[in-house]
Coordinates of C-alpha atoms in Angstrom, one line a residue:
Chain A
M7 CA 26.1 82.2 61.1
R8 CA 26.6 84.6 58.2
R9 CA 29.4 82.7 56.5
P10 CA 27.5 79.4 55.8
W11 CA 24.7 81.4 54.3
H12 CA 27.2 83.1 51.9
L13 CA 28.7 79.7 51.2
L14 CA 25.4 78.1 50.5
L15 CA 24.5 81.1 48.2
G16 CA 27.8 80.7 46.5
V17 CA 27.4 76.9 46.0
A18 CA 23.8 77.4 44.8
F19 CA 24.8 80.0 42.4
G20 CA 27.7 77.8 41.2
L21 CA 25.4 74.9 40.8
A22 CA 22.8 77.0 39.0
S23 CA 25.4 78.4 36.5
A24 CA 26.8 74.9 36.0
F25 CA 23.4 73.4 35.3
S26 CA 22.5 76.2 32.9
C27 CA 25.8 75.7 31.2
F28 CA 25.0 72.0 31.0
L29 CA 21.5 72.8 29.5
A30 CA 23.2 75.1 27.0
G31 CA 25.5 72.3 26.1
I32 CA 22.7 69.9 25.6
Y33 CA 20.9 72.5 23.5
F34 CA 24.0 73.2 21.4
Q35 CA 24.7 69.6 20.7
H36 CA 21.1 68.8 20.0
S37 CA 20.7 71.6 17.5
H38 CA 24.0 70.8 16.0
A39 CA 23.3 67.0 15.6
T40 CA 19.8 68.0 14.2
R41 CA 21.3 70.1 11.6
Q42 CA 23.8 67.5 10.6
L43 CA 21.0 64.9 10.5
Q44 CA 18.8 67.1 8.4
Q45 CA 21.7 67.4 5.9
L46 CA 22.2 63.7 5.8
I47 CA 18.5 63.0 5.3
Q48 CA 18.5 65.5 2.4
Q49 CA 21.4 63.6 0.8
D50 CA 20.7 60.0 1.5
V51 CA 17.4 58.3 0.6
Y52 CA 17.9 55.5 3.1
A53 CA 18.4 58.0 5.8
Y54 CA 15.2 59.6 4.7
Y55 CA 13.4 56.3 4.9
I56 CA 14.3 55.8 8.6
S57 CA 14.3 59.5 9.6
P58 CA 11.3 59.2 12.0
K59 CA 13.3 56.5 13.9
I60 CA 16.4 58.7 14.0
F61 CA 14.5 61.6 15.2
A62 CA 12.8 59.6 17.8
V63 CA 16.2 58.7 19.3
F64 CA 16.9 62.4 19.7
S65 CA 13.6 63.6 20.8
F66 CA 12.9 64.2 24.5
F67 CA 9.2 63.2 24.2
S68 CA 8.7 60.5 21.6
V69 CA 5.8 61.0 19.1
A70 CA 4.0 58.0 17.7
N71 CA 3.4 58.4 14.0
E72 CA 2.3 54.9 13.0
T73 CA 0.6 55.7 9.7
S74 CA 3.7 57.3 8.0
N75 CA 5.9 54.7 9.6
N76 CA 3.8 51.9 7.9
M77 CA 4.0 53.6 4.5
Q78 CA 7.8 53.9 4.9
R79 CA 8.1 50.3 6.1
I80 CA 6.0 48.7 3.4
M81 CA 7.4 51.0 0.6
K82 CA 11.0 50.8 1.8
Y83 CA 12.4 49.8 -1.6
G84 CA 10.5 52.3 -3.6
F85 CA 7.1 52.7 -5.4
P86 CA 6.5 50.6 -8.6
G87 CA 4.3 53.4 -10.0
L88 CA 2.6 56.5 -8.7
D89 CA -1.0 56.4 -10.1
D90 CA -3.7 56.9 -7.4
V91 CA -1.7 55.5 -4.5
R92 CA -3.8 54.4 -1.6
L93 CA -2.5 53.6 1.9
Y94 CA -4.3 50.8 3.9
S95 CA -3.5 49.7 7.4
D96 CA -1.3 46.9 6.4
F97 CA -0.7 47.2 2.6
V98 CA -0.3 49.9 0.0
L99 CA -2.1 49.9 -3.4
S100 CA -2.1 51.8 -6.7
Y101 CA -5.5 51.8 -8.4
D102 CA -6.2 51.8 -12.1
R103 CA -9.3 54.0 -12.7
R104 CA -9.6 52.8 -16.3
N105 CA -9.7 49.1 -15.6
R106 CA -11.2 49.3 -12.1
V107 CA -8.7 46.9 -10.7
A108 CA -5.4 47.7 -8.9
H109 CA -2.1 48.4 -10.7
W110 CA -0.2 46.9 -7.9
V111 CA -0.4 46.0 -4.2
C112 CA 2.6 46.0 -2.0
E113 CA 2.9 44.2 1.3
H114 CA 5.7 43.6 3.9
L115 CA 5.3 40.3 5.6
Q116 CA 6.8 39.4 9.0
L117 CA 5.9 36.7 11.4
A118 CA 3.4 38.9 13.3
N119 CA 1.4 39.4 10.2
L120 CA 0.8 35.7 9.6
Q121 CA 0.3 34.3 13.2
G122 CA -2.2 36.9 14.2
A123 CA -4.3 37.2 17.3
R124 CA -7.1 34.8 18.5
G125 CA -10.3 35.1 16.5
V126 CA -8.8 37.3 13.8
G127 CA -9.5 35.9 10.3
R128 CA -11.7 35.9 7.2
A129 CA -14.8 34.8 9.2
G130 CA -15.3 38.3 10.4
A131 CA -14.7 40.0 7.0
T132 CA -17.0 40.8 4.1
Y133 CA -16.3 41.9 0.6
R134 CA -17.4 45.5 0.2
P135 CA -16.7 48.4 -2.4
D136 CA -14.1 51.0 -1.4
L137 CA -16.2 54.2 -0.9
S138 CA -13.1 56.3 -1.1
V139 CA -12.9 55.7 -4.9
P140 CA -15.1 58.1 -6.9
S141 CA -18.3 56.2 -7.9
N142 CA -17.5 56.6 -11.6
F143 CA -14.3 54.5 -11.2
R144 CA -15.5 52.1 -8.5
S145 CA -16.1 48.4 -8.8
T146 CA -19.2 47.0 -7.0
L147 CA -20.4 43.7 -5.7
A148 CA -22.9 43.6 -8.5
D149 CA -20.2 43.6 -11.1
Y150 CA -18.8 40.3 -9.8
K151 CA -22.2 38.7 -9.3
H152 CA -23.0 36.0 -11.9
S153 CA -19.8 37.0 -13.8
G154 CA -18.4 33.6 -13.7
F155 CA -15.2 34.9 -11.9
D156 CA -14.0 34.7 -8.4
R157 CA -13.4 37.8 -6.3
G158 CA -9.6 37.1 -6.1
H159 CA -7.5 38.8 -3.5
L160 CA -4.3 40.6 -4.5
A161 CA -3.0 41.1 -1.0
A162 CA -4.0 37.7 0.5
A163 CA -6.3 37.7 3.5
G164 CA -4.1 35.1 5.2
N165 CA -1.1 37.5 5.1
H166 CA -2.9 40.1 7.3
R167 CA -4.1 38.5 10.6
E168 CA -2.3 40.8 13.1
Q169 CA -5.6 42.8 13.6
Q170 CA -9.0 42.2 12.4
V171 CA -9.0 45.6 10.6
H172 CA -6.0 44.5 8.6
C173 CA -7.9 41.4 7.4
N174 CA -11.1 43.3 6.7
E175 CA -9.3 45.8 4.4
T176 CA -8.0 43.0 2.2
F177 CA -11.7 42.4 1.4
L178 CA -12.2 45.9 -0.1
L179 CA -13.0 45.6 -3.8
T180 CA -9.8 47.8 -4.7
N181 CA -7.8 44.7 -3.5
I182 CA -9.9 42.4 -5.5
A183 CA -9.7 41.3 -9.2
P184 CA -11.7 38.9 -11.4
Q185 CA -10.0 35.6 -11.2
V186 CA -10.8 32.2 -12.6
G187 CA -12.0 30.2 -9.6
Q188 CA -11.5 26.4 -10.4
G189 CA -7.8 25.6 -10.9
F190 CA -6.5 29.2 -10.4
N191 CA -7.8 31.1 -7.4
S192 CA -8.3 27.8 -5.4
G193 CA -5.4 26.2 -7.2
A194 CA -2.0 27.5 -8.4
W195 CA -2.6 31.0 -7.2
N196 CA -3.4 29.7 -3.7
K197 CA -0.2 27.6 -3.8
L198 CA 1.8 30.8 -4.6
E199 CA 0.3 32.6 -1.6
I200 CA 1.1 29.7 0.7
Y201 CA 4.7 29.6 -0.7
V202 CA 5.0 33.4 0.1
R203 CA 3.9 32.6 3.7
E204 CA 6.4 29.8 3.9
L205 CA 9.2 32.2 2.8
T206 CA 8.0 34.6 5.5
Q207 CA 8.1 31.9 8.1
N208 CA 11.7 30.8 7.1
F209 CA 13.3 34.1 6.5
G210 CA 11.4 36.6 8.7
S211 CA 11.0 39.5 6.3
V212 CA 9.4 39.4 2.9
Y213 CA 8.3 42.1 0.4
V214 CA 5.6 41.2 -2.1
C215 CA 4.2 43.2 -5.0
T216 CA 1.1 41.7 -6.7
G217 CA -0.9 42.9 -9.6
P218 CA -2.7 42.1 -12.9
L219 CA -1.2 41.9 -16.4
F220 CA -2.8 42.5 -19.8
K221 CA -0.4 40.7 -22.0
P222 CA -0.4 41.0 -25.8
R223 CA -0.8 37.8 -27.9
A224 CA 0.7 37.1 -31.3
Q225 CA -2.0 37.2 -34.0
G226 CA 0.2 35.8 -36.8
N227 CA 1.6 38.0 -39.6
R228 CA 3.9 39.5 -36.9
K229 CA 1.0 41.3 -35.4
W230 CA 0.3 41.5 -31.7
S231 CA -2.9 42.4 -29.9
V232 CA -4.2 42.8 -26.3
E233 CA -7.6 41.3 -25.6
Y234 CA -9.4 41.1 -22.2
Q235 CA -13.0 40.8 -21.0
M236 CA -14.9 43.4 -19.0
I237 CA -17.5 42.4 -16.4
G238 CA -20.5 44.2 -14.8
S239 CA -22.0 47.5 -15.6
S240 CA -19.0 49.3 -14.1
M241 CA -16.8 47.5 -16.7
V242 CA -14.2 45.8 -14.5
A243 CA -11.3 44.4 -16.5
V244 CA -10.5 40.6 -16.3
P245 CA -6.6 40.5 -16.4
T246 CA -5.1 37.9 -18.7
H247 CA -2.3 37.1 -16.1
F248 CA -1.3 37.9 -12.5
F249 CA 2.1 38.6 -11.2
K250 CA 3.9 38.4 -7.9
V251 CA 7.3 40.0 -7.4
I252 CA 8.9 38.7 -4.2
M253 CA 11.9 40.1 -2.4
V254 CA 13.3 38.1 0.7
E255 CA 15.6 40.0 3.0
S256 CA 18.6 38.1 4.1
R257 CA 19.0 37.2 7.7
L258 CA 22.8 37.4 7.5
P259 CA 24.6 40.7 8.4
L260 CA 25.1 42.7 5.1
G261 CA 23.5 39.8 3.2
K262 CA 21.9 40.7 -0.1
P263 CA 18.2 40.4 -0.5
Y264 CA 16.9 37.7 -2.9
M265 CA 14.4 38.5 -5.6
E266 CA 12.1 36.4 -7.9
A267 CA 8.9 36.8 -9.8
Y268 CA 6.1 34.7 -11.0
V269 CA 3.5 35.2 -13.7
L270 CA 0.4 32.9 -13.8
P271 CA -2.2 33.0 -16.6
N272 CA -5.7 33.8 -15.3
A273 CA -6.9 30.3 -16.5
P274 CA -7.3 26.8 -15.1
I275 CA -3.7 25.5 -14.4
P276 CA -3.2 21.7 -14.2
D277 CA -2.6 20.3 -10.6
Q278 CA 0.6 18.6 -11.7
S279 CA 2.4 21.8 -12.8
T280 CA 4.8 23.3 -10.2
L281 CA 5.3 27.0 -9.2
R282 CA 8.8 26.7 -10.8
D283 CA 7.1 26.5 -14.3
F284 CA 5.9 30.1 -13.8
L285 CA 9.1 31.8 -12.8
C286 CA 9.5 35.0 -14.9
D287 CA 12.1 37.7 -15.6
I288 CA 11.3 40.7 -13.6
R289 CA 12.1 43.0 -16.6
E290 CA 9.4 41.2 -18.6
I291 CA 6.8 42.0 -16.0
E292 CA 8.0 45.7 -15.8
H293 CA 7.7 46.0 -19.6
F294 CA 4.0 44.7 -19.8
A295 CA 2.9 46.4 -16.6
G296 CA 4.6 49.6 -17.1
L297 CA 6.0 49.4 -13.5
H298 CA 9.5 49.4 -11.9
F299 CA 9.9 47.2 -8.9
F300 CA 12.2 47.9 -5.9
Q301 CA 13.9 50.8 -7.6
G302 CA 15.3 52.0 -4.3
I303 CA 18.0 49.3 -4.6
R304 CA 20.4 48.6 -7.4
R305 CA 19.7 45.4 -9.3
S306 CA 23.3 44.3 -8.9
A307 CA 22.8 44.4 -5.1
I308 CA 20.0 41.8 -5.4
F309 CA 20.8 38.1 -5.5
G310 CA 18.8 36.2 -8.1
S311 CA 17.2 38.9 -10.1
N312 CA 19.1 37.7 -13.2
Y313 CA 18.4 34.1 -12.9
P314 CA 14.8 33.8 -13.8
S315 CA 14.9 30.2 -15.0
E316 CA 15.5 28.6 -11.6
S317 CA 14.6 29.6 -8.0
Q318 CA 17.4 29.4 -5.5
V319 CA 15.1 29.6 -2.5
F320 CA 13.0 26.8 -3.8
R321 CA 15.4 24.1 -2.8
D322 CA 14.4 24.7 0.8
F323 CA 10.8 24.0 0.2
A324 CA 10.6 20.8 -1.9
Chain B
M24 CA 24.5 131.2 14.8
R25 CA 23.8 128.5 17.3
R26 CA 20.1 128.4 17.0
P27 CA 19.7 127.5 13.2
W28 CA 22.3 124.7 13.9
H29 CA 20.0 123.4 16.5
L30 CA 16.9 123.8 14.3
L31 CA 18.5 122.0 11.4
L32 CA 19.5 119.1 13.7
G33 CA 16.0 119.1 15.1
V34 CA 14.4 119.0 11.7
A35 CA 16.8 116.3 10.4
F36 CA 16.0 114.3 13.4
G37 CA 12.3 114.8 12.9
L38 CA 12.6 113.8 9.2
A39 CA 14.7 110.7 10.0
S40 CA 12.2 109.6 12.6
A41 CA 9.3 110.2 10.3
F42 CA 11.0 108.3 7.6
S43 CA 11.7 105.4 9.7
C44 CA 8.2 105.4 11.0
F45 CA 7.1 105.4 7.3
L46 CA 9.3 102.4 6.6
A47 CA 8.0 100.6 9.7
G48 CA 4.5 101.3 8.5
I49 CA 5.4 99.8 5.0
Y50 CA 6.9 96.9 6.7
F51 CA 4.0 96.4 9.0
Q52 CA 1.4 96.7 6.2
H53 CA 3.4 94.4 4.0
S54 CA 3.8 91.7 6.5
H55 CA 0.2 92.0 7.5
A56 CA -1.1 91.8 3.9
T57 CA 1.3 88.8 3.3
R58 CA -0.1 86.9 6.2
Q59 CA -3.6 87.6 5.2
L60 CA -2.8 86.5 1.6
Q61 CA -1.1 83.3 2.8
Q62 CA -4.3 82.5 4.6
L63 CA -6.5 83.2 1.6
I64 CA -4.2 81.0 -0.5
Q65 CA -4.5 78.2 1.9
Q66 CA -8.2 78.4 1.9
D67 CA -9.1 79.1 -1.8
V68 CA -7.8 77.0 -4.7
Y69 CA -8.2 79.8 -7.1
A70 CA -6.2 82.1 -5.1
Y71 CA -3.6 79.4 -5.0
Y72 CA -3.6 79.2 -8.8
I73 CA -2.8 82.8 -9.2
S74 CA -0.7 83.2 -6.1
P75 CA 2.6 84.0 -8.1
K76 CA 0.8 86.9 -9.7
I77 CA -0.6 88.2 -6.4
F78 CA 2.8 88.0 -4.8
A79 CA 4.4 89.7 -7.8
V80 CA 2.1 92.7 -7.1
F81 CA 3.4 93.0 -3.6
S82 CA 7.1 92.2 -4.1
F83 CA 9.6 95.1 -4.5
F84 CA 11.8 93.2 -7.0
S85 CA 9.7 91.0 -9.3
V86 CA 10.8 87.4 -9.9
A87 CA 10.1 85.7 -13.2
N88 CA 8.9 82.1 -12.8
E89 CA 7.6 81.3 -16.2
T90 CA 7.7 77.4 -16.0
S91 CA 5.4 77.2 -12.9
N92 CA 3.2 79.9 -14.3
N93 CA 2.8 77.9 -17.6
M94 CA 1.8 74.8 -15.5
Q95 CA -0.7 76.8 -13.6
R96 CA -2.0 78.5 -16.7
I97 CA -2.5 75.3 -18.7
M98 CA -3.9 73.2 -15.8
K99 CA -6.0 76.1 -14.4
Y100 CA -9.1 73.8 -14.2
G101 CA -7.4 70.8 -12.6
F102 CA -5.6 67.6 -13.7
P103 CA -7.6 64.8 -15.4
G104 CA -5.2 62.3 -13.7
L105 CA -1.9 62.3 -12.0
D106 CA 0.0 59.3 -13.6
D107 CA 3.5 60.3 -14.8
V108 CA 2.7 64.0 -15.5
R109 CA 5.2 65.8 -17.8
L110 CA 5.5 69.5 -18.3
Y111 CA 6.5 70.7 -21.8
S112 CA 7.0 74.3 -22.8
D113 CA 3.4 74.7 -24.1
F114 CA 1.5 71.6 -23.1
V115 CA 1.2 69.2 -20.1
L116 CA 1.0 65.4 -20.6
S117 CA 0.3 62.3 -18.6
Y118 CA 2.2 59.3 -19.8
D119 CA 0.8 55.7 -19.8
R120 CA 3.9 53.5 -19.3
R121 CA 2.0 50.3 -19.9
N122 CA 0.6 51.4 -23.3
R123 CA 3.5 53.7 -24.3
V124 CA 1.1 56.4 -25.3
A125 CA -0.3 59.4 -23.4
H126 CA -3.2 59.2 -21.0
W127 CA -4.0 62.8 -21.8
V128 CA -2.5 66.0 -23.2
C129 CA -3.7 69.4 -22.0
E130 CA -3.4 72.6 -23.9
H131 CA -4.4 76.3 -23.3
L132 CA -4.9 77.9 -26.6
Q133 CA -4.8 81.7 -27.2
L134 CA -4.4 83.8 -30.3
A135 CA -0.6 84.0 -29.8
N136 CA -0.3 80.3 -29.8
L137 CA -1.8 79.9 -33.3
Q138 CA -0.5 82.9 -35.2
G139 CA 3.1 82.4 -34.3
A140 CA 6.3 84.1 -35.4
R141 CA 7.7 84.1 -38.8
G142 CA 9.4 80.8 -39.9
V143 CA 8.0 78.9 -37.0
G144 CA 6.3 75.8 -38.1
R145 CA 6.5 72.0 -38.7
A146 CA 9.2 72.4 -41.4
G147 CA 11.8 72.8 -38.6
A148 CA 10.5 69.9 -36.5
T149 CA 11.4 66.2 -36.5
Y150 CA 9.7 63.2 -34.8
R151 CA 12.0 62.0 -32.0
P152 CA 11.7 59.7 -28.9
D153 CA 11.4 61.4 -25.5
L154 CA 14.6 60.4 -23.8
S155 CA 13.3 61.5 -20.4
V156 CA 11.1 58.4 -20.5
P157 CA 12.9 55.3 -19.1
S158 CA 14.0 53.1 -22.1
N159 CA 11.8 50.2 -20.9
F160 CA 8.6 52.4 -21.3
R161 CA 9.7 54.5 -24.3
S162 CA 8.3 54.3 -27.8
T163 CA 10.7 54.7 -30.7
L164 CA 10.7 55.7 -34.3
A165 CA 11.2 52.1 -35.2
D166 CA 8.0 51.0 -33.5
Y167 CA 5.9 53.2 -36.0
K168 CA 8.0 52.4 -39.1
H169 CA 6.2 49.9 -41.4
S170 CA 3.4 49.6 -38.8
G171 CA 0.8 50.9 -41.2
F172 CA -0.2 53.7 -38.8
D173 CA 0.5 57.4 -38.9
R174 CA 2.4 59.1 -36.1
G175 CA -0.7 61.2 -35.0
H176 CA -0.3 64.2 -32.8
L177 CA -2.4 64.6 -29.7
A178 CA -1.4 68.3 -29.1
A179 CA -1.5 69.5 -32.7
A180 CA 1.6 71.0 -34.1
G181 CA -0.5 73.9 -35.6
N182 CA -1.6 74.9 -32.1
H183 CA 2.0 75.7 -30.9
R184 CA 3.5 78.3 -33.2
E185 CA 4.5 80.9 -30.9
Q186 CA 8.1 79.6 -30.5
Q187 CA 9.9 77.0 -32.6
V188 CA 10.7 75.0 -29.4
H189 CA 6.9 74.7 -28.7
C190 CA 6.3 73.2 -32.1
N191 CA 9.3 70.9 -31.9
E192 CA 8.0 69.5 -28.6
T193 CA 4.8 68.4 -30.1
F194 CA 6.9 66.0 -32.3
L195 CA 8.1 64.1 -29.2
L196 CA 6.8 60.5 -29.4
T197 CA 5.2 61.0 -26.0
N198 CA 2.7 63.3 -27.7
I199 CA 2.2 60.9 -30.6
A200 CA -0.1 57.9 -31.0
P201 CA -0.7 55.4 -33.7
Q202 CA -3.5 56.8 -35.8
V203 CA -5.1 55.4 -39.1
G204 CA -3.8 57.8 -41.8
Q205 CA -6.3 57.9 -44.7
G206 CA -9.7 59.2 -43.6
F207 CA -8.8 59.8 -40.0
N208 CA -5.5 61.7 -39.2
S209 CA -5.7 63.5 -42.6
G210 CA -9.5 63.5 -42.4
A211 CA -11.9 63.8 -39.6
W212 CA -9.2 64.3 -36.9
N213 CA -7.7 67.1 -38.9
K214 CA -11.2 68.7 -39.2
L215 CA -11.5 68.5 -35.4
E216 CA -8.2 70.2 -34.9
I217 CA -9.1 73.0 -37.3
Y218 CA -12.4 73.4 -35.5
V219 CA -10.6 73.9 -32.2
R220 CA -8.4 76.6 -33.8
E221 CA -11.5 78.3 -35.1
L222 CA -12.9 78.4 -31.6
T223 CA -9.8 79.9 -30.4
Q224 CA -9.9 82.6 -33.0
N225 CA -13.5 83.4 -32.2
F226 CA -13.4 83.2 -28.4
G227 CA -9.8 83.9 -27.5
S228 CA -9.2 81.3 -24.8
V229 CA -9.8 77.5 -25.2
Y230 CA -8.7 74.6 -23.0
V231 CA -8.3 71.3 -24.8
C232 CA -7.6 67.9 -23.4
T233 CA -6.9 65.1 -25.9
G234 CA -6.2 61.4 -25.4
P235 CA -6.8 57.9 -26.5
L236 CA -9.5 55.5 -25.5
F237 CA -9.6 51.7 -25.4
K238 CA -13.3 51.1 -25.5
P239 CA -14.9 47.8 -24.8
R240 CA -17.1 46.1 -27.5
A241 CA -20.2 44.0 -27.0
Q242 CA -19.4 40.4 -27.8
G243 CA -23.0 39.1 -27.6
N244 CA -24.4 37.0 -24.8
R245 CA -24.1 40.3 -22.6
K246 CA -20.3 40.0 -22.7
W247 CA -18.0 42.9 -23.2
S248 CA -14.3 42.9 -24.2
V249 CA -11.5 45.3 -25.0
E250 CA -9.3 44.5 -27.9
Y251 CA -6.5 46.6 -29.4
Q252 CA -3.4 46.1 -31.5
M253 CA 0.2 46.5 -30.2
I254 CA 2.9 47.8 -32.8
G255 CA 6.7 47.6 -32.7
S256 CA 9.1 45.8 -30.5
S257 CA 8.4 48.3 -27.7
M258 CA 4.6 47.3 -27.9
V259 CA 2.9 50.6 -28.5
A260 CA -0.9 50.3 -28.1
V261 CA -3.1 51.4 -31.0
P262 CA -6.1 53.1 -29.4
T263 CA -9.6 52.2 -30.5
H264 CA -10.8 55.8 -30.2
F265 CA -9.5 59.4 -29.6
F266 CA -11.2 61.9 -27.5
K267 CA -11.0 65.7 -27.2
V268 CA -12.7 67.6 -24.4
I269 CA -13.0 71.2 -25.1
M270 CA -13.7 74.2 -22.8
V271 CA -14.3 77.6 -24.2
E272 CA -14.0 80.5 -21.8
S273 CA -16.6 83.2 -22.2
R274 CA -15.7 86.7 -23.3
L275 CA -18.6 88.1 -21.2
P276 CA -17.9 89.3 -17.6
L277 CA -18.8 86.5 -15.3
G278 CA -19.9 84.4 -18.3
K279 CA -19.9 80.7 -17.8
P280 CA -17.4 78.6 -19.7
Y281 CA -18.8 76.3 -22.5
M282 CA -17.8 72.6 -22.5
E283 CA -18.2 69.9 -25.1
A284 CA -16.5 66.6 -26.1
Y285 CA -15.9 64.5 -29.2
V286 CA -15.0 60.8 -29.5
L287 CA -13.8 59.6 -33.0
P288 CA -13.0 55.9 -33.8
N289 CA -9.5 55.3 -34.9
A290 CA -10.7 54.2 -38.4
P291 CA -11.4 55.7 -41.8
I292 CA -14.4 58.1 -41.4
P293 CA -16.5 59.0 -44.5
D294 CA -16.0 62.5 -45.7
Q295 CA -19.7 63.3 -45.7
S296 CA -20.0 62.8 -41.9
T297 CA -20.0 66.0 -39.8
L298 CA -18.2 66.6 -36.5
R299 CA -21.6 66.8 -34.9
D300 CA -22.0 63.1 -35.3
F301 CA -19.2 62.5 -32.9
L302 CA -20.4 64.7 -29.9
C303 CA -20.1 62.6 -26.8
D304 CA -21.2 62.8 -23.2
I305 CA -18.1 63.9 -21.1
R306 CA -19.1 61.4 -18.4
E307 CA -18.9 58.5 -20.9
I308 CA -15.3 59.5 -21.8
E309 CA -14.4 59.8 -18.1
H310 CA -15.8 56.4 -17.5
F311 CA -13.7 54.6 -20.2
A312 CA -10.6 56.7 -19.8
G313 CA -10.6 56.6 -15.9
L314 CA -10.1 60.4 -15.9
H315 CA -11.9 63.4 -14.5
F316 CA -11.9 66.5 -16.7
F317 CA -11.9 70.1 -15.4
Q318 CA -12.6 69.1 -11.8
G319 CA -11.5 72.5 -10.6
I320 CA -15.0 73.9 -11.5
R321 CA -18.4 72.5 -10.7
R322 CA -20.2 71.0 -13.6
S323 CA -23.3 73.2 -12.9
A324 CA -21.2 76.2 -13.6
I325 CA -20.5 75.0 -17.1
F326 CA -22.7 75.8 -20.0
G327 CA -23.4 72.8 -22.3
S328 CA -21.9 70.0 -20.5
N329 CA -25.3 68.3 -20.0
Y330 CA -26.3 68.6 -23.7
P331 CA -24.1 66.2 -25.5
S332 CA -26.5 65.6 -28.4
E333 CA -26.0 69.1 -30.0
S334 CA -23.3 71.7 -29.9
Q335 CA -24.4 75.3 -29.1
V336 CA -21.1 76.8 -30.4
F337 CA -21.5 74.9 -33.7
R338 CA -24.1 77.3 -35.1
D339 CA -21.4 79.9 -35.4
F340 CA -19.3 77.8 -37.7
A341 CA -21.7 76.1 -40.2

């Protein structure tokens, strides 16, 4: 009866040492790969962008980190500017404390954002000031009241219907700018927002950057000047124009993204004009806004960015 | 002869162990203090500001880190804003890419900055564009040529005479804004710069924050609008006003700093007007500039900030 005992002990010992060697192997490989990965992430910006996902693959217990994933997902192609950047649940915004409207609002639209759950929508949302902005730089409901201007959305409410909180946050006044109502907010601007949703439905993944412009006008005698109204006691600037820079990701493997931009004057626009009339060179918007769009990707790698006079995607939509 | 050998060995051993215990004591105390310090620095913003100096006291080999010390020295009381912040050798600047002039320029003036070395001065300096600004957002010499406006300094050249490179950097076009020449740049604005240097001479340590304003004007019918000219093909904004926020540190132990602010219209100002006429409430500048000055210190801890209608320091200067 003694030998089986010894045998059992020997086998157990062998197994234990094998198992611990196995664990050591796992540990060695894990730390080796982690070190290699860390180097890659330090060298490559794209690896950095997806680093949480890479690490999630390697980790034994996965950690949910939705907030930072959201920021990385929406801002995948870079920040247009870095002044007072604010992260909301489904869009990212840069706030202009001098003019009390946003510099830019970035969104990443996928089918899930548009379709939304039952009962989610603007019915449950109310316009309200963003109390996280210091009171000296904050716009209020009173500023817009009797101003003659609409409270126009930059990130459209209809783009954020996945959760009610997403929709509610588009009604914060940081995401709102004074817009001409008749013929703009309820006219051409609305058409542009619908067009962006159609792009999302057809192509699945669209990046949109929206913001105000304060464009100079020729005064004759080769002089130029900027002029815009201020409303309310907080002095909220009324932009002369609004822009939307749109990047559509290709569905084809290794397909180039497609990029185009629109600038609409903040004024009544006749019904018979088409969106095509407002196509604009992205570099012109960058010059007047002081921003740089989608800098994470080389312009040469983008289809359409140098053809501002006609839209390639447009043919699909009549 | 054997006993002294043993004794010597015993003494040597005793000394060695005493010495290593001493070293261990040093090490223990050093690491303990460092840990305590680290905690303090994480809890207290002022401790953070002077942390390089504290660590220099504890380190065995001191490390010179002048650049970051400079930033910490000049920005001791906090950043007015964080848009495109740029560190120069003797001042810190935030750049407005949309208007192609600075948002603000911060300086810390001490006697050494003003007196300067032999031969240092504006004779050796030339206006030049700052090539670190992307070309799309950069102002150039051609923009100012034949514009009818002076290339006005924000950080005055006469404030940076300690080294020639300090003076040269004030001539970079990021530190320059279009100013009316006759009666402003060579008149009241110059007087204000001289006044700041007098304050420095009398009190030893002065913080100055200078920048442009684009102030709205009443258009009647309770409407307000902002209007300003743009010069050159890069479209450089001509500010309607310029501000200087000044903080004088007290020479008394635990004395409160003194703070006052001036706003001058970018227009010819009659010679008979005094600087006192242009004293301004700091909160008004903050509202129109979208900035927050010296936020590192509570307003209640500053003498004079709530008395914008008269200057306390002024009585010392006639």
